[in-house]
Coordinates of C-alpha atoms (C1' of nucleotides) in Angstrom, one line a residue:
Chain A
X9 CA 0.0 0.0 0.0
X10 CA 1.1 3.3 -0.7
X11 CA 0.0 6.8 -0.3
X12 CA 0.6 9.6 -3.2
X13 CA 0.6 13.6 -2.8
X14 CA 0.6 15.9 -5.0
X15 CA 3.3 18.0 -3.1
X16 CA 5.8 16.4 -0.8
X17 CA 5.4 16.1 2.6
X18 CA 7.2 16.5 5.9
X19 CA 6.7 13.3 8.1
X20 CA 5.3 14.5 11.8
X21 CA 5.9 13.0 14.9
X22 CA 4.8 13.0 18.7
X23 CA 7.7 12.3 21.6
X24 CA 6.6 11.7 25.0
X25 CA 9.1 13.3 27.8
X26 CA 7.2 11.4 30.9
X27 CA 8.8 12.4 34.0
X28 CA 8.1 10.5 37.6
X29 CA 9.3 11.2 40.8
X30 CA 11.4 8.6 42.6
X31 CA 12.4 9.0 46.1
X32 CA 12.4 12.0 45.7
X33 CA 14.6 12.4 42.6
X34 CA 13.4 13.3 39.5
X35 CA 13.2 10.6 37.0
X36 CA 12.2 10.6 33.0
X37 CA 10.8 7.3 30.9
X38 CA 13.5 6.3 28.4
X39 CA 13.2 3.8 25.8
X40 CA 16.3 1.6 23.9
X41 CA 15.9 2.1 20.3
X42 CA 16.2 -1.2 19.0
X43 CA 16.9 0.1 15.2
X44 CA 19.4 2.2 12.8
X45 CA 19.7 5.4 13.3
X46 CA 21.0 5.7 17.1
X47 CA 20.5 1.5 17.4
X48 CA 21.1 0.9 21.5
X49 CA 21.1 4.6 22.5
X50 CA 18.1 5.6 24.9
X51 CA 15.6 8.0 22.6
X52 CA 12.0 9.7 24.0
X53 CA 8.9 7.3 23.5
X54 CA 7.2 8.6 20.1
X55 CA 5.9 8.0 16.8
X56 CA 4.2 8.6 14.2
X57 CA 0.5 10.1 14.0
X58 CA -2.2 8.6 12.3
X59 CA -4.3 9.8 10.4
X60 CA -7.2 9.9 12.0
X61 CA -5.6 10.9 16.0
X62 CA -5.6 14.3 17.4
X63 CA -1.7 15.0 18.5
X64 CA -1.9 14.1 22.0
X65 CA -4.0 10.9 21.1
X66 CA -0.8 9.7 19.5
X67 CA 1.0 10.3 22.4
X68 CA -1.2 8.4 24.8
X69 CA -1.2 5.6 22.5
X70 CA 2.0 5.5 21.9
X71 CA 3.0 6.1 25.7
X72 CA 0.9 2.6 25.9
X73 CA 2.5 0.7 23.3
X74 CA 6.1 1.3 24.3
X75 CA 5.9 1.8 27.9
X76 CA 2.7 0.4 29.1
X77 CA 0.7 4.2 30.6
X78 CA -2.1 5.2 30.1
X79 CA -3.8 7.8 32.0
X80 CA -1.1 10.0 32.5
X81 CA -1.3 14.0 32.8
X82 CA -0.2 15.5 29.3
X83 CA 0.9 18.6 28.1
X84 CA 2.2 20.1 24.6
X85 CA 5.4 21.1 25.2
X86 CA 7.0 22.5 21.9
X87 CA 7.1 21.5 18.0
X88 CA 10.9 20.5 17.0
X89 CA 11.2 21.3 13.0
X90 CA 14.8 21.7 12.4
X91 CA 15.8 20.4 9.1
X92 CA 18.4 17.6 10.0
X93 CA 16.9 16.3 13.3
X94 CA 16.6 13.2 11.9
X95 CA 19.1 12.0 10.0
X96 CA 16.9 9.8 7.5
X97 CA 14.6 12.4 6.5
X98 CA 12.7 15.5 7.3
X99 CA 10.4 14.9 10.2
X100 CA 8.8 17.2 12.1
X101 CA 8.1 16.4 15.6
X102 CA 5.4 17.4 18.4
X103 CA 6.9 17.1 21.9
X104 CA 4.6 16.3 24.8
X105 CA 5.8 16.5 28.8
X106 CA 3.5 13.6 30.9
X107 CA 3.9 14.0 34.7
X108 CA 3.1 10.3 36.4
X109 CA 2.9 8.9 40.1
X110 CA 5.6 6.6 40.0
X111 CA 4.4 4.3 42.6
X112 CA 1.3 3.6 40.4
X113 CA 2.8 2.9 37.1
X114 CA 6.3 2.0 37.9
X115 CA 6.4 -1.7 37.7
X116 CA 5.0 -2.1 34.0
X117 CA 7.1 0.2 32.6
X118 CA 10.0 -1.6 34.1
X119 CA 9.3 -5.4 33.4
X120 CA 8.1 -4.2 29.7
X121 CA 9.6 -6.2 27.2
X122 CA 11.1 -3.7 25.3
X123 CA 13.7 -1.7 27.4
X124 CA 12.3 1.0 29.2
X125 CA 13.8 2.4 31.6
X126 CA 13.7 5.5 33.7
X127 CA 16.7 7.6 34.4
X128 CA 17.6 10.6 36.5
X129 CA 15.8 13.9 34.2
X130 CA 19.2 15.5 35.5
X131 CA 21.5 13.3 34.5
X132 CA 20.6 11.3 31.5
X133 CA 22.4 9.0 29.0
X134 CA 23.3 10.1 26.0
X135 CA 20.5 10.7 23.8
X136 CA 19.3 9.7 19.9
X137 CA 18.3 12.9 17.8
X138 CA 17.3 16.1 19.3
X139 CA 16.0 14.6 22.7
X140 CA 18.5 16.1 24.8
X141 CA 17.0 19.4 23.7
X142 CA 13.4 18.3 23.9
X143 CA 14.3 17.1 27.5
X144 CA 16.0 20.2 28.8
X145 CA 13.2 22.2 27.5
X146 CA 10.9 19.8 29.0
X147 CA 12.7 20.0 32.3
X148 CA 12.5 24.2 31.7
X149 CA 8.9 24.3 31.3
X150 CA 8.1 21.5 34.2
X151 CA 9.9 23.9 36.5
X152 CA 7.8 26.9 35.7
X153 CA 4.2 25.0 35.7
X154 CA 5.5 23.7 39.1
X155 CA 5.3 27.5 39.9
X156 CA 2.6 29.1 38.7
X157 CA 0.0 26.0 38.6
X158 CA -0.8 23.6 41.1
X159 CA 0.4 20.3 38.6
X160 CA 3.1 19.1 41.3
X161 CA 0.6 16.2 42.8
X162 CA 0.7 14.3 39.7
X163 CA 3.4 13.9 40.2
X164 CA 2.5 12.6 43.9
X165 CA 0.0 9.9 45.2
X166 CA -3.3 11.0 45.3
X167 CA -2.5 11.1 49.4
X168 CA 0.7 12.9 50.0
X169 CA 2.4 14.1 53.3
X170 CA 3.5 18.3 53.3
X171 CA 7.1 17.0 53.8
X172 CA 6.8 15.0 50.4
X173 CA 5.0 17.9 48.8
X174 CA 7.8 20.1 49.9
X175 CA 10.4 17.8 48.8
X176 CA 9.1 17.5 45.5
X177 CA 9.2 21.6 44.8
X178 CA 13.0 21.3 46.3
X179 CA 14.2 18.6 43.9
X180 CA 12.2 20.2 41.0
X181 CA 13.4 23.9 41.7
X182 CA 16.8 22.9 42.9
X183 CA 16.1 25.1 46.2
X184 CA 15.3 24.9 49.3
X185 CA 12.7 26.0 51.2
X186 CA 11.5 26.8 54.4
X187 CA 9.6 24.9 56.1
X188 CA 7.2 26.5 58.1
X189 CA 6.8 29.7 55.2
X190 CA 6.3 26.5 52.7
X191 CA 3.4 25.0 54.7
X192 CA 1.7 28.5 55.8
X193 CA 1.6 29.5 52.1
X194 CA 0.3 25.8 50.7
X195 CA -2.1 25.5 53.6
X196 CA -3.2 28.8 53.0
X197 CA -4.5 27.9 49.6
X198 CA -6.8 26.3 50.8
X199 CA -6.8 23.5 48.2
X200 CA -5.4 20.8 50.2
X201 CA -7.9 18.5 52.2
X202 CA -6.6 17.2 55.7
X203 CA -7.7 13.5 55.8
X204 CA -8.2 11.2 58.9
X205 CA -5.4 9.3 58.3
X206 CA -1.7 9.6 58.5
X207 CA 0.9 8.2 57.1
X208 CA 4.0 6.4 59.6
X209 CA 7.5 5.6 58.3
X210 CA 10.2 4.8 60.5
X211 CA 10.9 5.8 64.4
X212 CA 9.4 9.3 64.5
X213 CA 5.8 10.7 64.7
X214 CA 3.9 10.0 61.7
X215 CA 2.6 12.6 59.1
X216 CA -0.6 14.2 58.3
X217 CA -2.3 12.6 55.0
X218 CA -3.3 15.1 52.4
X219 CA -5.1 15.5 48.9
X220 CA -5.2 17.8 46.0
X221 CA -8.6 19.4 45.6
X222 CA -8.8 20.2 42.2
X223 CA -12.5 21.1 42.1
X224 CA -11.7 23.8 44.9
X225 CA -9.0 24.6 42.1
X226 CA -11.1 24.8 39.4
X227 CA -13.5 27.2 41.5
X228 CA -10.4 29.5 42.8
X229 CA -9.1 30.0 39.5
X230 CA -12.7 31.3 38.3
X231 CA -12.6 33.4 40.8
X232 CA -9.4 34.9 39.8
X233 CA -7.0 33.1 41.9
X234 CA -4.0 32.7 41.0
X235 CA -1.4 30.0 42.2
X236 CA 1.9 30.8 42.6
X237 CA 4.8 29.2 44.9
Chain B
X23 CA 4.9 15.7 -10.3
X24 CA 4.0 13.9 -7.2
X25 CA 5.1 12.6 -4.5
X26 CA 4.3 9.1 -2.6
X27 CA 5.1 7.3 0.5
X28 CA 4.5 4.2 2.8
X29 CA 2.3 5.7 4.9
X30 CA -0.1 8.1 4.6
X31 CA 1.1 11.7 5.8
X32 CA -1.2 14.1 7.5
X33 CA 0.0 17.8 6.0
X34 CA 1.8 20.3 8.1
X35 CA 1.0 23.7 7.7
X36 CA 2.2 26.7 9.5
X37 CA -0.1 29.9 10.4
X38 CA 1.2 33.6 12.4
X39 CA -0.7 35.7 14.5
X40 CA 0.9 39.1 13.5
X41 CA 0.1 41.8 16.3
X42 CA 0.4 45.2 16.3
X43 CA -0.4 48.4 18.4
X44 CA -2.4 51.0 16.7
X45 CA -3.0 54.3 18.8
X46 CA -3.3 52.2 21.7
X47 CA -5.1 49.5 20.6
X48 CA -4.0 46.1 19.9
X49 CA -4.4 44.7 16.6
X50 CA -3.8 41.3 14.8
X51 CA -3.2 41.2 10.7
X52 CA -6.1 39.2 9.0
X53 CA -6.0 37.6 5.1
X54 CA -9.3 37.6 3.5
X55 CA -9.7 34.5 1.8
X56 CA -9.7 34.3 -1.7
X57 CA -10.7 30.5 -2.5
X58 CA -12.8 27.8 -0.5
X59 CA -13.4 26.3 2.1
X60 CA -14.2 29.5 3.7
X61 CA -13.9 32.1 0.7
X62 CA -14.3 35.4 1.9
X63 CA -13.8 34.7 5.3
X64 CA -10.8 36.4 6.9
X65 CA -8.1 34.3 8.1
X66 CA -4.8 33.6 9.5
X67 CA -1.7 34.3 7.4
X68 CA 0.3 30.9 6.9
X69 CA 0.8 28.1 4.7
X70 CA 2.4 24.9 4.3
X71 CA 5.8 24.1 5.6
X72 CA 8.4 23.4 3.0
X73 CA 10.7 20.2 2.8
X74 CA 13.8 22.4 3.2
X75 CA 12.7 24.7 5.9
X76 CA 12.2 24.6 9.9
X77 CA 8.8 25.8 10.8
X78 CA 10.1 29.3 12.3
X79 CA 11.5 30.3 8.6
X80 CA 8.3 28.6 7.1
X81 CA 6.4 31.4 8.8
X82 CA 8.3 34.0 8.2
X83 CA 8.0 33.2 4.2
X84 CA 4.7 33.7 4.9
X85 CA 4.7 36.8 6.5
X86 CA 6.9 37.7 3.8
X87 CA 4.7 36.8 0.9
X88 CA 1.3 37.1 2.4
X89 CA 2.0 40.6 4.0
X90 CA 5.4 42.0 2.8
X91 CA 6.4 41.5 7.2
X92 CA 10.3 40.6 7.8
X93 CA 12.1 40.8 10.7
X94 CA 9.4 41.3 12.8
X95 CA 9.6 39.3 16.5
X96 CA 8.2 35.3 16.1
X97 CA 7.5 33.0 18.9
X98 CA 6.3 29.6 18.6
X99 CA 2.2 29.5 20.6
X100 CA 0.5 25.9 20.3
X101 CA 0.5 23.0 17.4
X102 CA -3.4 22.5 16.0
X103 CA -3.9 19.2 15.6
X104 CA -7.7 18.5 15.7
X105 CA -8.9 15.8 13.5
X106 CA -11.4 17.7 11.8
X107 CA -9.9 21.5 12.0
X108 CA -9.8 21.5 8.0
X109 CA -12.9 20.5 6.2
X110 CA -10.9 18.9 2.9
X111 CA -8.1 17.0 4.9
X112 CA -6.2 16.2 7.8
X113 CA -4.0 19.0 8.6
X114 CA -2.0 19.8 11.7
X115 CA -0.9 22.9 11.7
X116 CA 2.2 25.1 14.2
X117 CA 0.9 28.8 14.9
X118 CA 3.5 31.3 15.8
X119 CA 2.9 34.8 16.9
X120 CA 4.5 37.5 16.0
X121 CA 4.4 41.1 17.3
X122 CA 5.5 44.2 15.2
X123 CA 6.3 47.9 15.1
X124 CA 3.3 49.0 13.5
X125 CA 4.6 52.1 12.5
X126 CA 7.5 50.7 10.4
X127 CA 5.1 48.0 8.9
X128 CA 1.6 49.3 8.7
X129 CA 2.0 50.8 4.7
X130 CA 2.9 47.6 2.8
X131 CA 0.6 45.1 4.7
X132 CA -2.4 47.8 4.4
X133 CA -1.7 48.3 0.7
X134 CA -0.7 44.9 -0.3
X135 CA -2.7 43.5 -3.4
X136 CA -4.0 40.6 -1.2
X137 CA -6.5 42.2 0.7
X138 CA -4.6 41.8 4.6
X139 CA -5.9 43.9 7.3
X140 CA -5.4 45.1 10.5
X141 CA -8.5 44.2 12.6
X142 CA -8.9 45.2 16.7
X143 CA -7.4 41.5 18.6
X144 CA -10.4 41.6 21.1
X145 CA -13.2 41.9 18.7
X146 CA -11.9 40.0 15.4
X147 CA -14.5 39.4 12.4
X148 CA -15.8 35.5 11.6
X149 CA -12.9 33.6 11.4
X150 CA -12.0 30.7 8.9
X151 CA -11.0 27.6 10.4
X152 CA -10.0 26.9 14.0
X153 CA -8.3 30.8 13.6
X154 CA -10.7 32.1 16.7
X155 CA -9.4 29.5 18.9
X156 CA -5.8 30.3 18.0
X157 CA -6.3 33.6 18.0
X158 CA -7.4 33.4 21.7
X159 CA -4.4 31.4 22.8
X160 CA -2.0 34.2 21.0
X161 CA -3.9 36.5 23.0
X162 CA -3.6 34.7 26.2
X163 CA -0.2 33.9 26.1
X164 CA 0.8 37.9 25.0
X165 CA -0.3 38.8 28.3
X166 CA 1.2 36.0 30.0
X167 CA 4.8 37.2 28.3
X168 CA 4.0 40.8 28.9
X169 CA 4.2 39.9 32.4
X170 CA 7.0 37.6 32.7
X171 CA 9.3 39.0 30.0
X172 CA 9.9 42.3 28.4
X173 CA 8.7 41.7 24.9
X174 CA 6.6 44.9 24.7
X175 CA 8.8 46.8 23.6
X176 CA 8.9 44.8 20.2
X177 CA 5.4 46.2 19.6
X178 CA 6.9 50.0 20.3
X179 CA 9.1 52.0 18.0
X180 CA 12.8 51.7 19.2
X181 CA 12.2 55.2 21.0
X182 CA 9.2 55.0 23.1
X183 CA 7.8 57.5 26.5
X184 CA 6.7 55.9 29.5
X185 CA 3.6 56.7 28.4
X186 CA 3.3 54.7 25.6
X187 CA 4.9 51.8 27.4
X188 CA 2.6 52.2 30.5
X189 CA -1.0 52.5 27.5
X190 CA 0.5 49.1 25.8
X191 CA 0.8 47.6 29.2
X192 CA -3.0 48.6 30.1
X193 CA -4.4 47.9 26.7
X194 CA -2.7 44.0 26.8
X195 CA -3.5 43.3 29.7
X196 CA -7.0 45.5 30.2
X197 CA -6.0 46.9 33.3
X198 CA -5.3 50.3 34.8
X199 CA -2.0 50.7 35.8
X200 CA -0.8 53.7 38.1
X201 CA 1.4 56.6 36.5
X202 CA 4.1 56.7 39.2
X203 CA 3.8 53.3 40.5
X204 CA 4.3 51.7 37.0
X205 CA 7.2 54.3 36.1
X206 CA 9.3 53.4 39.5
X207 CA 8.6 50.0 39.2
X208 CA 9.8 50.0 34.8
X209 CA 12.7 52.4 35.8
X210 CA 13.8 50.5 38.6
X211 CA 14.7 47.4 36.3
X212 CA 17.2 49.3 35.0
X213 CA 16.7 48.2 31.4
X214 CA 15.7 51.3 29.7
X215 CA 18.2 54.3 28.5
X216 CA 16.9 57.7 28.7
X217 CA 17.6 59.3 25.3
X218 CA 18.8 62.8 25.0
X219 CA 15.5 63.5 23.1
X220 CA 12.2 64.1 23.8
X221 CA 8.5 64.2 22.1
X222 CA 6.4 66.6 21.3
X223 CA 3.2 66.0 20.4
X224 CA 0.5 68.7 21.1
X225 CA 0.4 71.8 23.2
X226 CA 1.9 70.1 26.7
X227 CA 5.6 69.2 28.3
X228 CA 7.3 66.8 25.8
X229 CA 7.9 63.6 26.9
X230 CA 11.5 62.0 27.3
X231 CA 12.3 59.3 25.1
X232 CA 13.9 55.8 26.3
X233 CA 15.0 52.9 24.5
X234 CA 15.1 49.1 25.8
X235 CA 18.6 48.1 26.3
X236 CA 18.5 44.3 25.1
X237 CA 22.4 43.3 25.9
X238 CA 21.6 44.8 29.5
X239 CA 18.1 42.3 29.9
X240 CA 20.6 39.8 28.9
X241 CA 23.3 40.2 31.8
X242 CA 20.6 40.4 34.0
X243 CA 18.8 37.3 33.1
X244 CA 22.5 35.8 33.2
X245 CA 22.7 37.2 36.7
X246 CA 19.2 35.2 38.3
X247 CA 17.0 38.6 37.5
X248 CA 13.6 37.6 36.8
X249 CA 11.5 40.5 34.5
X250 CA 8.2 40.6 36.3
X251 CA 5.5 43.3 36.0
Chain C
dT2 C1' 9.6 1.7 81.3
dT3 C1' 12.2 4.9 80.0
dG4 C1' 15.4 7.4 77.4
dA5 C1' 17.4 8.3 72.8
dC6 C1' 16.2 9.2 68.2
dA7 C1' 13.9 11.1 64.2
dA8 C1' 10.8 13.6 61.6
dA9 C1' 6.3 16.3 62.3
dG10 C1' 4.4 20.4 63.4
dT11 C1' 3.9 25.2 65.0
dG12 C1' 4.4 31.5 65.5
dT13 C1' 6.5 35.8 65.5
dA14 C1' 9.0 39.8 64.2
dA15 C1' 11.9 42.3 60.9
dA16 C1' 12.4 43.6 56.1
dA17 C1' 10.8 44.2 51.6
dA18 C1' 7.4 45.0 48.1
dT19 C1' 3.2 46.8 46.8
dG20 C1' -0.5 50.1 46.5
dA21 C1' -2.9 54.4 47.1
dC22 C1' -2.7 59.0 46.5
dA23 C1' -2.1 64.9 44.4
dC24 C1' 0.5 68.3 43.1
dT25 C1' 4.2 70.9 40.1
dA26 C1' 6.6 71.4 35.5
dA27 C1' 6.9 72.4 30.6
dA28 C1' 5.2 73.0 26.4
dT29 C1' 1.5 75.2 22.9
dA30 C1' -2.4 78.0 21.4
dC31 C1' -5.3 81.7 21.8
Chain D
dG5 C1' 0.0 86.1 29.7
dT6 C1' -3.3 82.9 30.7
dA7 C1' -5.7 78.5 29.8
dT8 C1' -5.0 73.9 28.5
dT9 C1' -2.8 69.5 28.4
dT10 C1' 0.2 65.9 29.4
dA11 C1' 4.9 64.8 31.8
dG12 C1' 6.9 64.0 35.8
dT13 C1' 7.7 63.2 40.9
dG14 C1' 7.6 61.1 46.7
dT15 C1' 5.6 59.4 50.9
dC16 C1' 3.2 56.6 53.9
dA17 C1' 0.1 52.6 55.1
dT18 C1' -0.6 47.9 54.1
dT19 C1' 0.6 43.5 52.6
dT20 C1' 3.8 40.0 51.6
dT21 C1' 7.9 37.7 52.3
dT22 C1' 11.6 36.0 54.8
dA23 C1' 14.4 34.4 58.7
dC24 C1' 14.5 31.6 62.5
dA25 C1' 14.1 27.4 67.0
dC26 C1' 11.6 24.7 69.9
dT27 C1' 7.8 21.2 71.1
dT28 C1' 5.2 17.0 69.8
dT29 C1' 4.6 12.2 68.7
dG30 C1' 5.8 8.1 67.4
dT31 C1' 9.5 3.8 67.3
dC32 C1' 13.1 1.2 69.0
dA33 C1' 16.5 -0.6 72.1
dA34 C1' 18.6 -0.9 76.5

DNA sequence: TTGACAAAGTGTAAAAATGACACTAAATAC
DNA sequence: GTATTTAGTGTCATTTTTACACTTTGTCAA
């Protein structure tokens, strides 16, 4: 089967840059390219849309395929169109940033059959085409949602401790922060919900249990609110 | 001559949000569509993306050819991907906006052959395509980089007042802003030379000219300095 | 059982940034 | 020379941000 145009066209692309959060370190999803070009080097999880799949339905799909998610928080990150990025021929590609609870979707990912893996976002291997570039930017733009919109708890379990919460922003933003002024100013929010339970690990006095209220979010922001940390 | 693949390939186009500040009101540059679907309609500059060129100089050709624009600023906003966005095919398509010196550019895109016209940005005429929707985002995200990064003065003439700085500001973002307040506040960042000329314009004190000092925002931004109005 | 340990949790005061506010200065036109 | 119009300037109250140290509550081991 093939498929004729009367002008040529540029082939177009969707790469996933899924980041978790691992202890907290920052991690991203990388997959071993098991063909020429880059055969053996780590590459971003992508492909090519169909025909008949918005942009980011390609990259849930293809997040599935080659990594086993599904679910994930998604976000268009930036459209890569240099001429050469691929070494084959021109393709165009549409980057996406996924943010995923680690302890939820972990173990497929890892026991996949095809290698994937997740490294430190920091500190990756060497990467195929352009994807250290689409993972710096990635890492640029996760960094400044962190700030100015409340998408840090996917990142988290759904019920999350303030020290976890805090550690998260401090790995993320690279700095630390106070404790007390971190809690008043999250608390203060008021889009965290205490719950009844609490959450024990290790020799010391357990933690409070909280969750992310995004329909209070959703409300606040209507109202004008504006979230900033 | 044609052109056949493997696959089938959805068709990448580019389209630019040109904006502009006329007297104090923000404008965006519309095409008037000369053939279907939507003849008549006014429209988006833009086109399809050529095999040899990234999608930043795609636009720009555009620009170029549609409006007789070069060198004017270009950012890239949001990739369109909806399955049905075109009514003949399946085309994705990268918007980029651009902002202008309307002063230096309003003659040749207002006499141009093509009928291309400046039209108000808040209160555009039907639009072809998905163009409202984009045009909203370009909106949106001007005022988000208005605020975060000092790429108003791209819509200015190189010598501006404080004045005209302070009605772009309040016409962007649809606010009031305070004389004094906003003039401490611009001065303090320490990114605008005061020219040895000033501007007269009517029967009142002339106004001193300044001009945005780009290698300056550069060493600060270098330095951890964070533009914020 | 009790004492050592470890992380959770809590308030205040100084400093900085923001926001509100009204008059004088300099030019033109009549 | 006087009326008109926009340019240009400083202070104080309020709010926001930052710096900082001790008590609480659980586990574990002696």
């Amino acid at each position: 089967m093939s498929y004729t145009y009367e002008y040529p066209r540029v082939a177009l692309t969707v790469d996933g840059v899924v980041f978790g959060l691992d202890g907290g370190e920052l991690k991203v999803l990388l997959i071993e390219r098991g063909i020429a070009p880059f055969k053996g080097q780590w590459a971003l999880p992508g492909g090519f849309v169909h025909e008949n799949e918005t942009l980011e339905a390609a990259v849930a799909r293809e997040l599935e395929e080659e990594a086993g998610l599904h679910g994930v928080f998604l976000e268009q990150l930036y459209t890569f169109g240099a001429v050469r990025r691929d070494p084959r021929e021109r393709i165009v590609s549409v980057a996406y940033y996924a943010l995923v609870n680690l302890a939820d979707h972990t173990t497929r990912a890892a026991t996949d059959a095809a290698d994937a893996r997740w490294f430190p976002a920091a500190r990756p291997p060497g990467l195929a085409f352009d994807h250290a570039e689409i993972l710096t930017m990635a890492l640029q733009r996760l960094r400044g949602k962190l700030r100015y919109e409340p998408v840090g708890f996917e990142l988290l379990p759904e019920k999350f401790t303030l020290t976890q919460l805090q550690q998260l922003y401090e790995s993320v933003l690279g700095v630390p922060l106070d404790k007390r002024n971190f809690r008043k100013k999250v608390l203060g929010f008021d889009l965290l919900i205490p719950l009844e339970e609490t959450f024990r690990d290790g020799p010391h006095r357990p933690a409070q249990l909280f969750r992310f209220d995004p329909a209070r979010y959703e409300q606040l922001k209507q109202e004008g609110f504006h979230f900033e940390l």
